[in-house]
Short mmCIF file of C-alpha atoms and ligand atoms in Angstrom, two decimals:
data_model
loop_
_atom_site.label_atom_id
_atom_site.label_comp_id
_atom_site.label_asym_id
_atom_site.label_seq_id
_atom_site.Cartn_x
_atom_site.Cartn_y
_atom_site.Cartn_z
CA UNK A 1 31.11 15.90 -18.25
CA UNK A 2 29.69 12.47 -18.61
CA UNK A 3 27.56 12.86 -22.10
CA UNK A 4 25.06 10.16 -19.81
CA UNK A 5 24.29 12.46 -17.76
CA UNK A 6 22.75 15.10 -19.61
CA UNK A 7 18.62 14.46 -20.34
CA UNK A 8 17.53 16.19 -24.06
CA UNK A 9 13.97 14.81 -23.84
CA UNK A 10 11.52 17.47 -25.66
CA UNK A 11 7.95 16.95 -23.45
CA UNK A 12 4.74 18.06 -25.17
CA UNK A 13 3.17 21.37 -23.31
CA UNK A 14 1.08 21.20 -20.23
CA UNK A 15 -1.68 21.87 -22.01
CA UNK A 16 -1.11 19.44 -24.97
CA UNK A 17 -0.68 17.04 -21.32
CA UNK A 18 -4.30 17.67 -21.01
CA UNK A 19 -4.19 20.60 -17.97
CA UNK A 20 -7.05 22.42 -19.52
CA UNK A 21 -9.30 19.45 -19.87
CA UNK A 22 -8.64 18.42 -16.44
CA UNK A 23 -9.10 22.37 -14.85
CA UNK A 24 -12.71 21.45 -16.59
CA UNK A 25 -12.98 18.24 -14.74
CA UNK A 26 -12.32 19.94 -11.20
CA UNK A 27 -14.78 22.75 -11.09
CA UNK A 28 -17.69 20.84 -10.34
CA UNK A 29 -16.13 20.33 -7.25
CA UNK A 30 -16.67 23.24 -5.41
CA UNK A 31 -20.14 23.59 -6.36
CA UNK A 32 -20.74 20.25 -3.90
CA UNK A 33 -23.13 18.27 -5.42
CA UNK A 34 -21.25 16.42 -8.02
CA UNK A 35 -17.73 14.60 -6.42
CA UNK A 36 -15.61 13.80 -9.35
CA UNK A 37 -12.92 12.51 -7.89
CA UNK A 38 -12.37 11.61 -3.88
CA UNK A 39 -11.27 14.23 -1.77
CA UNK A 40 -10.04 14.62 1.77
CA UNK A 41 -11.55 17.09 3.89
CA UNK A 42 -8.80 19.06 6.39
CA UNK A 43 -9.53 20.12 9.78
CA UNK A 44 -9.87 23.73 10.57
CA UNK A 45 -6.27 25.09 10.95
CA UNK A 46 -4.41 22.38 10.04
CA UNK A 47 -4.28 23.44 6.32
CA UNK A 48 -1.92 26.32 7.58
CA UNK A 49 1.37 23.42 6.57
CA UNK A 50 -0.62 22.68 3.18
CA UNK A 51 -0.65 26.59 2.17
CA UNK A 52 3.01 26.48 3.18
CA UNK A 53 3.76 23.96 0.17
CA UNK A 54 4.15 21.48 2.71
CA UNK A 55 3.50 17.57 0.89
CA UNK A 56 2.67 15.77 3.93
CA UNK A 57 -0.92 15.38 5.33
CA UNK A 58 -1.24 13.58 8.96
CA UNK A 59 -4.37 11.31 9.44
CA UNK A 60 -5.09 13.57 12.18
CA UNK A 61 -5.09 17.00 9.83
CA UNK A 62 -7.65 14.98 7.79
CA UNK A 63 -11.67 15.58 9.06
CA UNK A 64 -13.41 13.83 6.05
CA UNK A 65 -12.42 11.39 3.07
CA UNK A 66 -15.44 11.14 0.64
CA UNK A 67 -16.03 9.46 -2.45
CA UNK A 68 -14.09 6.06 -1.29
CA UNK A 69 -10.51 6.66 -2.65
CA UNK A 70 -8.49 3.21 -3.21
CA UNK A 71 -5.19 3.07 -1.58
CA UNK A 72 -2.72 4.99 -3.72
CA UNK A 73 -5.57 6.97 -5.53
CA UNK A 74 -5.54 10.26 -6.29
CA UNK A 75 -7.87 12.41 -4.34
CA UNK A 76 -8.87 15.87 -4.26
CA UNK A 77 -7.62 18.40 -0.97
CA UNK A 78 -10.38 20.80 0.57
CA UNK A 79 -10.35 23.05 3.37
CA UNK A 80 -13.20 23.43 5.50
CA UNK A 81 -14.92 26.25 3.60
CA UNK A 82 -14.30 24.17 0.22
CA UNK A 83 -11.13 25.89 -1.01
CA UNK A 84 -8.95 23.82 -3.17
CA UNK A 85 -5.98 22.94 -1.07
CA UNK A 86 -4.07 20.77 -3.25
CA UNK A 87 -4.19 17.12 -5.05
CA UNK A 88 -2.59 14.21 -3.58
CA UNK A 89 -2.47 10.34 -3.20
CA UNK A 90 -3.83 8.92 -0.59
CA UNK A 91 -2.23 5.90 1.80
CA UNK A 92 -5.39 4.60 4.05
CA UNK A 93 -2.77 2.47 6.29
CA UNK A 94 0.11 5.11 7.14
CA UNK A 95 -0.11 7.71 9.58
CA UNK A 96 0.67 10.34 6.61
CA UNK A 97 -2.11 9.98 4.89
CA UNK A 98 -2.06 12.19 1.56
CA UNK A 99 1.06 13.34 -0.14
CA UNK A 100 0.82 16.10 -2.11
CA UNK A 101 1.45 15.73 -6.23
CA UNK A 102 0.60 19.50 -6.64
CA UNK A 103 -0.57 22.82 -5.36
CA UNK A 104 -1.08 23.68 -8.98
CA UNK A 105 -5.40 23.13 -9.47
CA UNK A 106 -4.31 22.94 -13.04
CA UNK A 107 -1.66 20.12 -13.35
CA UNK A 108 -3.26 16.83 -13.53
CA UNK A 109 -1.89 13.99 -12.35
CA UNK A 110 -1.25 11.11 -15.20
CA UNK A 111 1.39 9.33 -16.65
CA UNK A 112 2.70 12.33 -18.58
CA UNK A 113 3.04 14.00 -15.07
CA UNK A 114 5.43 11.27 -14.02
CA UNK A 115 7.30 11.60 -16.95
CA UNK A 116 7.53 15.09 -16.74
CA UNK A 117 8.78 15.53 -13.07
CA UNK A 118 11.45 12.07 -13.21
CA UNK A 119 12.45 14.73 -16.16
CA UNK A 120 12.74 17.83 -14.55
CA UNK A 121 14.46 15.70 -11.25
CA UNK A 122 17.38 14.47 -13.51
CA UNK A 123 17.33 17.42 -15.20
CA UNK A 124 18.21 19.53 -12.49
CA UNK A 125 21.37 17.23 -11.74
CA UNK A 126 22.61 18.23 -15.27
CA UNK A 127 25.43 20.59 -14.71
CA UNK A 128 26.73 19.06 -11.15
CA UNK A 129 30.47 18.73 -10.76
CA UNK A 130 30.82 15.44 -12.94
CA UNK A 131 33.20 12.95 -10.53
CA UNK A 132 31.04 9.50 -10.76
CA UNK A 133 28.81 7.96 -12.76
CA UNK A 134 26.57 6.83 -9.78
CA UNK A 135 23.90 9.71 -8.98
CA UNK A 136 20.86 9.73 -7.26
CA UNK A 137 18.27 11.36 -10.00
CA UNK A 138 15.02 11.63 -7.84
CA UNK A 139 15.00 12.24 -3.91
CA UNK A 140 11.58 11.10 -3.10
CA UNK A 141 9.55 14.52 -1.47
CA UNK A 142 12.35 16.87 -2.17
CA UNK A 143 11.94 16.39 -5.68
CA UNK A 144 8.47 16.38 -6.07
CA UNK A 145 8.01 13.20 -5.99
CA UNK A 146 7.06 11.88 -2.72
CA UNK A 147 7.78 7.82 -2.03
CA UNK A 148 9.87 7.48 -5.29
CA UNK A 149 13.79 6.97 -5.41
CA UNK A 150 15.67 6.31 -8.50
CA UNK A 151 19.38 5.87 -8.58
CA UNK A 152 21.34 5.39 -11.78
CA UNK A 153 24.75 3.35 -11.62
CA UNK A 154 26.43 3.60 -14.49
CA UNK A 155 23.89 2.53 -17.36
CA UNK A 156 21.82 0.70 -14.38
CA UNK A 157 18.49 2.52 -12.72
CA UNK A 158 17.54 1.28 -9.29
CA UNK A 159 14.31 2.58 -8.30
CA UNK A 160 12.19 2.42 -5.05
CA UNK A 161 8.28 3.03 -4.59
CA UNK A 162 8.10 3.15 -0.69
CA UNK A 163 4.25 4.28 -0.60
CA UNK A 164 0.78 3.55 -1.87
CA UNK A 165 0.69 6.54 -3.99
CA UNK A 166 3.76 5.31 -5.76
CA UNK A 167 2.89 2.14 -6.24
CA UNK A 168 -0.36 2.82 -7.86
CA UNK A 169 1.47 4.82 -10.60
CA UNK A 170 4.15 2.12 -11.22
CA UNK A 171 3.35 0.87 -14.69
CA UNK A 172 3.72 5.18 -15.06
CA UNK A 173 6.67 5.68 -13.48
CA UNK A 174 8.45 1.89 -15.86
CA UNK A 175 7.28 3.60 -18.60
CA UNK A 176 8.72 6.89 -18.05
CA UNK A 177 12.07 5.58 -17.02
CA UNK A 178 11.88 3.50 -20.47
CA UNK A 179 10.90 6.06 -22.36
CA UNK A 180 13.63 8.56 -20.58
CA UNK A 181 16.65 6.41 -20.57
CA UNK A 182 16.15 3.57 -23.08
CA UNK A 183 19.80 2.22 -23.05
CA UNK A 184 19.49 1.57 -19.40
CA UNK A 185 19.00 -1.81 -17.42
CA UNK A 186 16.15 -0.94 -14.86
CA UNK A 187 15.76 -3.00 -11.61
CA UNK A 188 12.88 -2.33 -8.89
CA UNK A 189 14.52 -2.40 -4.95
CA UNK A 190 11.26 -2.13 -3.02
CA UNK A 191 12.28 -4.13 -0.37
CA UNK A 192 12.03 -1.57 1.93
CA UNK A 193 10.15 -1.77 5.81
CA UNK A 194 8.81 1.37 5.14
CA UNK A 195 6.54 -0.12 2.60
CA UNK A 196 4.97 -2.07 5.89
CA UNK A 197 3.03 0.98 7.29
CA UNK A 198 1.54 1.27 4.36
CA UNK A 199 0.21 -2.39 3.58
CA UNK A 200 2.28 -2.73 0.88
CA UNK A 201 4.81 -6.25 0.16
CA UNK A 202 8.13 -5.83 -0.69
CA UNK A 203 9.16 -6.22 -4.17
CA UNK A 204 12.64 -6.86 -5.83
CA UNK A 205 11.99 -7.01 -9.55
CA UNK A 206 14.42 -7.47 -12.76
CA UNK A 207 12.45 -4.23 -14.93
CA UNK A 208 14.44 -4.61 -17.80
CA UNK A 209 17.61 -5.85 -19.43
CA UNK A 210 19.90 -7.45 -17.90
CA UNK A 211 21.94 -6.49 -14.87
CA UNK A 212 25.48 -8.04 -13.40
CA UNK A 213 25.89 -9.51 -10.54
CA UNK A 214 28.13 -6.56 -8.96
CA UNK A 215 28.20 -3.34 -11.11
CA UNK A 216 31.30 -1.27 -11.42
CA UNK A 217 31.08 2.13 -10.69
CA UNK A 218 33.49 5.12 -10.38
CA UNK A 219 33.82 8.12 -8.16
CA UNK A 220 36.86 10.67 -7.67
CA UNK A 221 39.21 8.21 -8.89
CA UNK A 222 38.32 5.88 -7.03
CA UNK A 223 36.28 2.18 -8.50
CA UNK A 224 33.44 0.20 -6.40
CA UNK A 225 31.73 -2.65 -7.07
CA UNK A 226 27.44 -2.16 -5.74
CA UNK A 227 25.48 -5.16 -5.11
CA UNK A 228 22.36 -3.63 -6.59
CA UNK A 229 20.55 -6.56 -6.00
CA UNK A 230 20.58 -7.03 -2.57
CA UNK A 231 22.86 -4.89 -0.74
CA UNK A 232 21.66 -1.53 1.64
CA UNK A 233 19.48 0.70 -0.04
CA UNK A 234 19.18 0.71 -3.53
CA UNK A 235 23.25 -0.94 -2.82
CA UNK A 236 25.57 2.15 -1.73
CA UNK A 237 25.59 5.10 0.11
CA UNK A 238 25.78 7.61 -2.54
CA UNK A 239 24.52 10.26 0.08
CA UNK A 240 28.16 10.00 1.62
CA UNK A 241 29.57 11.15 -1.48
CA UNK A 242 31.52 14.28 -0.67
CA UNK A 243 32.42 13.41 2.75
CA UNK A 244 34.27 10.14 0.92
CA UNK A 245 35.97 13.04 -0.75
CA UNK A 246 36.72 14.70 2.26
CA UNK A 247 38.32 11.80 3.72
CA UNK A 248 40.18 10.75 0.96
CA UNK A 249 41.66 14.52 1.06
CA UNK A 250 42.60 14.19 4.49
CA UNK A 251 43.84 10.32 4.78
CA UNK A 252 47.64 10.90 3.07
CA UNK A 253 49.98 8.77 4.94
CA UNK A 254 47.57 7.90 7.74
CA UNK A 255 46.61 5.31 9.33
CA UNK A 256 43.14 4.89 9.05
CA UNK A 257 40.14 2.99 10.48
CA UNK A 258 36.58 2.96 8.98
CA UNK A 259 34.32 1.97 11.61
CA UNK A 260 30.65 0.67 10.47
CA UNK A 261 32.35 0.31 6.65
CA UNK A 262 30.10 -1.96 5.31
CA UNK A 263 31.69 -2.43 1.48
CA UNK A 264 34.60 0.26 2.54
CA UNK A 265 33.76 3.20 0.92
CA UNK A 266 35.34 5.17 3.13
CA UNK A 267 38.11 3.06 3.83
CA UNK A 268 38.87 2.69 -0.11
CA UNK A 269 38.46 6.43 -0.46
CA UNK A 270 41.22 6.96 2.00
CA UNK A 271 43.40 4.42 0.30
CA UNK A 272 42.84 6.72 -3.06
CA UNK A 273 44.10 9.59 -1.21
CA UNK A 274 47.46 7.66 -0.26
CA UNK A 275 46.39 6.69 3.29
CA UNK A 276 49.30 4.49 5.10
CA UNK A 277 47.01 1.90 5.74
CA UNK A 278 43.17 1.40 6.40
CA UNK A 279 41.31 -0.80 8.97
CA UNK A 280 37.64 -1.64 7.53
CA UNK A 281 35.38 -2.44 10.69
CA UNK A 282 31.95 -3.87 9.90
CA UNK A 283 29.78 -7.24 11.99
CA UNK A 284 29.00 -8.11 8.38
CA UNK A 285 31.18 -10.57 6.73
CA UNK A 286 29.75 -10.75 3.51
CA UNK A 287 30.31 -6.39 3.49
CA UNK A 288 33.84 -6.96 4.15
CA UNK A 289 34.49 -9.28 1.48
CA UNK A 290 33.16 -7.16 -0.60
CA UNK A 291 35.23 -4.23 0.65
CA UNK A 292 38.50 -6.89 -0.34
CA UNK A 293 37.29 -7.18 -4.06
CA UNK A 294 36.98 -3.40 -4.13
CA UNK A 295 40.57 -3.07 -2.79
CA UNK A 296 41.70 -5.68 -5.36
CA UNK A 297 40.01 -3.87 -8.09
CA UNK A 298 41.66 -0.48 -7.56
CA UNK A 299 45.42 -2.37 -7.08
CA UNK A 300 45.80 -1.19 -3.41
CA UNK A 301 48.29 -3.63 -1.91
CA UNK A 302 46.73 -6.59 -0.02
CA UNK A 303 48.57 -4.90 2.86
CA UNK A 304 47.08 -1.71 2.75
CA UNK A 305 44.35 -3.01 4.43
CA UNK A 306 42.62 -5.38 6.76
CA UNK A 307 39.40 -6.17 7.49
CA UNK A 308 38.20 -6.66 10.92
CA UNK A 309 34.42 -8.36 11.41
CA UNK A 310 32.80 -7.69 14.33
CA UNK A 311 30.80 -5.94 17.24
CA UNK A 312 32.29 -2.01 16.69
CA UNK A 313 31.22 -1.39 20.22
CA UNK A 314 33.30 -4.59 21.55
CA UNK A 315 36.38 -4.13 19.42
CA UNK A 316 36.74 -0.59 19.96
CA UNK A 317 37.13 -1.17 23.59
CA UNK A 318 39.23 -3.95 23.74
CA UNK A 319 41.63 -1.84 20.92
CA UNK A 320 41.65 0.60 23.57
CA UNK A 321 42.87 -1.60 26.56
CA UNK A 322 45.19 -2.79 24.17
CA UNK A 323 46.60 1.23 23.70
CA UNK A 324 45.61 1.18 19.78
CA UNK A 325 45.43 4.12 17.94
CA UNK A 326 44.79 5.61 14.81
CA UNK A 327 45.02 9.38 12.79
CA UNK A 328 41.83 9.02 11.52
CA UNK A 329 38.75 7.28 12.20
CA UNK A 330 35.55 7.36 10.40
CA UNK A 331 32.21 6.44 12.09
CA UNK A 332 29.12 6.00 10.37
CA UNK A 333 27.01 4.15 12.01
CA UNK A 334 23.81 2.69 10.74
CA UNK A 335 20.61 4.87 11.91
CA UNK A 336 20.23 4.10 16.07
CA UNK A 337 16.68 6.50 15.70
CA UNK A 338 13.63 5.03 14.00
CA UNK A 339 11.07 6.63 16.33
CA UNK A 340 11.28 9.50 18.81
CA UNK A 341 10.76 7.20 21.11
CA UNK A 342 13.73 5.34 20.73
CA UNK A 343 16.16 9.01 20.92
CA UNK A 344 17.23 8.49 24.31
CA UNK A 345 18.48 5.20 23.79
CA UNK A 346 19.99 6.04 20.78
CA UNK A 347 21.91 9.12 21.86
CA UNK A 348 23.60 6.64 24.75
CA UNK A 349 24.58 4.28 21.16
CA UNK A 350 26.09 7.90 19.59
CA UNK A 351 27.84 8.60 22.98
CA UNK A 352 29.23 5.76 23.68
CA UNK A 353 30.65 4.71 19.79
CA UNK A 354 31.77 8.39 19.80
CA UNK A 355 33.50 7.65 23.37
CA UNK A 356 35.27 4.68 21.95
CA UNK A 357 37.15 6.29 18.78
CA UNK A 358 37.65 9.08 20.43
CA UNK A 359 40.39 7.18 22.98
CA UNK A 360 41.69 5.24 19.99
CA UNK A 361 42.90 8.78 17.73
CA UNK A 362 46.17 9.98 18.25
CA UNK A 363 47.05 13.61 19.10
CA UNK A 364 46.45 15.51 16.16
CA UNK A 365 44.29 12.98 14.87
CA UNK A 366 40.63 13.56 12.95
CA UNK A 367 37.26 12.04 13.66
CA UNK A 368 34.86 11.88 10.75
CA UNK A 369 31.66 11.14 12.58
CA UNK A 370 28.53 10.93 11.19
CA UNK A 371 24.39 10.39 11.84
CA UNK A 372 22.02 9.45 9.79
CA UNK A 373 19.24 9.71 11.85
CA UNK A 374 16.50 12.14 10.56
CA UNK A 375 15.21 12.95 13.96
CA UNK A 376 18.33 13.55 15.52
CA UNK A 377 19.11 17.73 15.02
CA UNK A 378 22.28 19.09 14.31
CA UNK A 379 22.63 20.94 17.84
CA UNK A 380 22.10 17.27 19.66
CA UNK A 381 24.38 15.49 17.98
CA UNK A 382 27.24 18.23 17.90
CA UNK A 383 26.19 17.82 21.81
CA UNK A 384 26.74 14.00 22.08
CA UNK A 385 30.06 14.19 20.18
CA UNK A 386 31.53 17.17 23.01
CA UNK A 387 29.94 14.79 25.43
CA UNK A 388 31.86 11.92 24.12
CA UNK A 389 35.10 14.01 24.24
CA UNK A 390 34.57 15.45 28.13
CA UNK A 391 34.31 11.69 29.35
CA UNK A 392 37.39 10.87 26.92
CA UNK A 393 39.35 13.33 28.30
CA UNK A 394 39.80 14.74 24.56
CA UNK A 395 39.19 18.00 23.79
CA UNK A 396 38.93 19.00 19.70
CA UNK A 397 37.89 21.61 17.15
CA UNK A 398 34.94 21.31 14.32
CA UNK A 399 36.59 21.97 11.53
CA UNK A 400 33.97 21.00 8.73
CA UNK A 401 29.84 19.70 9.19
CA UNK A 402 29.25 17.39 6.33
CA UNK A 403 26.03 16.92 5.00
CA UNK A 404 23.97 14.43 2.29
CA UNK A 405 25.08 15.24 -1.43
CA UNK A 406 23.60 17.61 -3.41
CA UNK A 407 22.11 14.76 -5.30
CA UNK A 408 19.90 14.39 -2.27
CA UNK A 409 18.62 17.60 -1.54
CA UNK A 410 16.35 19.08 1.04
CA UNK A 411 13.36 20.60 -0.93
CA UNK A 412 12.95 24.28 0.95
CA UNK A 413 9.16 23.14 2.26
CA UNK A 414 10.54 20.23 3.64
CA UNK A 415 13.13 20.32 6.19
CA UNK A 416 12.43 16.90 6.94
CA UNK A 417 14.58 15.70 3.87
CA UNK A 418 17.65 16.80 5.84
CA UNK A 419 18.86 13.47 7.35
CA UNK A 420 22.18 13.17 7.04
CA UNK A 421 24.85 15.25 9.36
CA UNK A 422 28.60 15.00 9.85
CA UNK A 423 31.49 16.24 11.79
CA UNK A 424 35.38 16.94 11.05
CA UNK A 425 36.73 17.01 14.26
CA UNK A 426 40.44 17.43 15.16
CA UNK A 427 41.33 16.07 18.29
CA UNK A 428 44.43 17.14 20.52
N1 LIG B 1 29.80 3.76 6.03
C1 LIG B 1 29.14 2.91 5.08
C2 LIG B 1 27.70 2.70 5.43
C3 LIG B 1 27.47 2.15 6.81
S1 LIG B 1 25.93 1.34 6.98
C4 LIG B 1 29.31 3.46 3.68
O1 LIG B 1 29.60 4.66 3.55
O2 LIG B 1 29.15 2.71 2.71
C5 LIG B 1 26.09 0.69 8.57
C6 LIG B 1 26.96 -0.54 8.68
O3 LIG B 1 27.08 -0.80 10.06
C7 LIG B 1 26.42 -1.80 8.05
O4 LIG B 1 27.34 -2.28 7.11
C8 LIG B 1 26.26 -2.79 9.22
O5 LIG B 1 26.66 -4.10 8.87
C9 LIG B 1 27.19 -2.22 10.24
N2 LIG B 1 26.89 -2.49 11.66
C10 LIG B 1 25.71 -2.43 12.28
N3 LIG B 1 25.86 -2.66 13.60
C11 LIG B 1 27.18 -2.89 13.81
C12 LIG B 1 27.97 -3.17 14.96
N4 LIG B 1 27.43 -3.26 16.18
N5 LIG B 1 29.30 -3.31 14.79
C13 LIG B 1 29.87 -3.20 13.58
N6 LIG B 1 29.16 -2.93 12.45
C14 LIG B 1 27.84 -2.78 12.57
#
C-alpha cells in the first residue's frame, strides 16, 4: 500500500462545524416572511428527481428564484407547498441550474463542508488495490461534489472547478486541499469548455509549489510521463485504468496497434505485458512524441514500436487495401457525442472506425473498443460494434465490458456518471 494514499485527518464534529447554528438560521424560512438566504422555487412535480437524491435541477424544474442569488451562491430548495427540498448552488447561465450540496436541512454549506467531503472522497479510495500512484480522489457529482475534479499524480493535485457553484467556493476548496495534503504541489486545470455554459473563463493556475514539466507516474509496472500542464484532461486518462490492465494481460507476443493513443497508454501497457510489437496511432504529433519518451523511459526497444501520425479513419483503410493486420487493436476514440443531437452522426463515426479495425485483426485476434460518450447506452454501442462486424464480414464473441475505474464511480442517484463503456471482443 502506498503510505500516500491513506488520509488520517481528525475533522471537528458537525456540530462543532456549526450545523446547529445554521438549522437556527433556516427555520425562518418556512414561516415566509423573512428570506434568509435565496431560494429556488420547483415546479409542481418536478421535485419527484430531488426526493430521489437526485443533484441536478433543470432551469425548467425551477418556477421561482427569490432573494437575487449571485452566480455560484448558495440558495435554499422549496417545493411548492414550502417543504425544504434541499440546498444547492446556483448557475444563472447553464441549463442545470442548482446542484445539490445536501438533502441534509442540517449540514451547512462552508468551508469546513468542503473540507469535510474532499475528505470523505479520498477517504473512500483508501483501501483500493494499490497499483499506481495516479488516482482520481473526487469524481465531481458522484462524490458529492458536483463540478469539482481533483486528481493526484504522485505528490501533484490537479484540480478542476467546471461550474459556478465551484468556483465560488475556490479559495474553500485551495484551502482544504492545503490543509489535507500539505506536501503536495497543487495546480488548477480549469480550462475546460464546459466552464462556457456557465459564463465562466478558463483558468490554468500554478496553486502551489512547484510542478515539473512532465511528471512521472507509475501504474502496474508500467512508468508514464503526464503533461499536467496542458495535456487532455487534468493530462491522462486515468479512467482507462483497468482496461490498460486488461490489455497489457492479453498483448503477450502480439502484435499490437493502439488506435486514437494519444501519449500510448495503451500501447505502452501492451509492451509491459511482452507484446511483439505495438503500433501507436494518433493525428497528434506532439501525443506521439510523447508516447516515444514513455517507451524510452520504460527500456522497450526503439523497435518495439512505431508511431504512426495521422487521420485513424484514412490510415485504417488504406492498411486495409494494403492486407495489414494485427492480433490486437485498441480503439478509443475521443467522445464523437456532445449533444443528442449530434448521436446519429456519431454512431456512423463508431461504425465506421469499428468497420475499419475490424478488417485489419487477424483470425483469433481481439478488439478492445471503447466509448466515452455519456449519452451513448451500453445496448447502442454493443449494437454499432455487431453492426461493424456484419458489414466486415467478421463475426466475434464479447468476452469482457470494461468500464471507468473505480476511482470514478457512478454515485447510485446518478446514473449519469456512467460514461465510459468498453468491449473485449474476439474475432474469428
Ligand atoms: N486512448 C488514449 C486516449 C485517447 S483520447 C489514452 O488512453 O490515453 C483521443 C485521441 O484521439 C487524442 O489523442 C486525439 O489526438 C486523437 N484523435 C482525434 N481524432 C483523430 C483522428 N481522426 N485520427 C487519429 N487520432 C485522432
Amino acid at each position: 500500500m502506498d503510505g500516500q494514499r491513506s488520509f488520517s485527518y481528525v475533522l471537528p464534529s458537525r456540530r462543532a462545524l456549526g450545523a446547529q447554528d445554521f438549522t437556527a438560521r433556516i427555520i425562518p424560512v418556512r414561516s415566509k416572511e423573512i428570506i434568509v438566504d435565496p431560494q429556488l422555487i420547483i415546479v409542481a412535480g418536478r421535485e419527484k428527481s430531488l426526493l430521489r437524491r437526485h443533484p441536478w435541477i433543470f432551469s425548467g424544474a425551477v418556477a421561482t428564484v427569490k432573494g437575487r442569488p449571485a452566480s455560484g451562491q448558495t440558495v435554499e430548495v422549496l417545493g411548492q407547498n414550502g417543504q425544504w427540498l434541499a440546498r444547492a448552488s446556483y448557475s444563472p447561465k447553464s441549463q442545470i441550474m442548482g446542484r445539490v450540496w445536501t438533502f441534509d436541512a442540517g449540514e451547512a454549506v462552508d468551508e469546513e463542508f468542503f473540507l469535510r467531503r474532499i475528505l470523505q472522497s479520498a477517504s473512500r479510495r483508501n483501501d483500493f488495490e494499490s497499483s499506481s500512484n495516479a488516482l482520481r480522489l473526487v469524481h465531481s457529482e458522484s462524490d458529492g461534489l458536483p463540478g469539482l475534479i481533483l486528481d493526484r499524480y504522485s505528490g501533484v493535485l490537479v484540480f478542476q472547478l467546471l461550474t459556478a457553484g465551484m468556483e465560488f467556493w475556490r479559495k474553500a476548496i485551495i484551502d482544504a486541499l492545503r490543509r489535507l495534503f500539505p506536501a503536495d504541489a497543487i495546480l488548477e486545470r480549469s480550462d475546460v469548455e464546459v466552464r462556457a455554459k456557465e459564463g465562466l473563463p478558463a483558468r490554468v493556475e500554478l496553486v502551489h509549489g512547484a510542478i515539473p514539466e512532465l511528471v512521472e507516474i507509475h501504474e502496474n509496472g508500467v512508468k508514464y510521463l503526464v503533461d499536467v500542464h496542458g495535456g487532455h484532461k487534468t493530462g491522462s486518462y486515468l479512467d482507462q485504468r483497468d482496461s490498460r490492465l486488461a490489455v497489457g494481460r492479453a498483448a503477450g507476443g502480439r502484435e499490437v496497434l493502439n488506435c486514437f493513443s494519444y501519449t500510448g497508454g495503451f500501447g505502452l501497457a501492451a509492451l509491459g505485458g511482452g507484446a511483439a510489437h505495438v503500433t501507436q496511432l494518433d493525428a497528434s504529433a506532439p501525443a506521439l512524441a510523447l508516447a516515444e519518451r514513455n517507451r524510452e523511459l520504460n527500456g522497450f526497444a526503439a523497435g518495439s514500436m512505431d508511431t504512426v501520425c495521422g487521420d485513424a479513419f484514412q490510415i485504417l483503410r488504406n492498411w486495409h487495401k494494403e492486407g495489414r493486420t494485427f492480433d490486437l487493436i485498441v480503439l478509443d476514440p475521443p467522445k464523437f457525442v456532445d449533444s443528442k443531437a449530434s448521436l446519429n452522426r456519431a454512431c456512423r463515426g463508431y461504425k465506421d472506425v469499428n468497420l475499419c479495425a475490424l478488417r485489419l485483426l487477424a483470425p483469433g485476434g481481439r478488439l478492445f473498443t471503447f466509448s466515452c460518450s455519456g449519452l451513448m447506452e451500453d445496448g447502442l454501442f454493443q449494437k454499432i460494434v455487431a453492426d461493424a462486424a456484419l458489414d466486415a464480414g467478421r463475426s466475434g464473441r464479447i468476452i469482457r465490458r470494461l468500464t471507468q475505474a473505480g476511482d470514478h464511480p457512478v454515485s447510485l442517484v446518478f446514473p449519469e456518471g456512467a460514461y465510459l463503456k468498453g468491449l473485449e471482443v474476439l474475432v474469428e
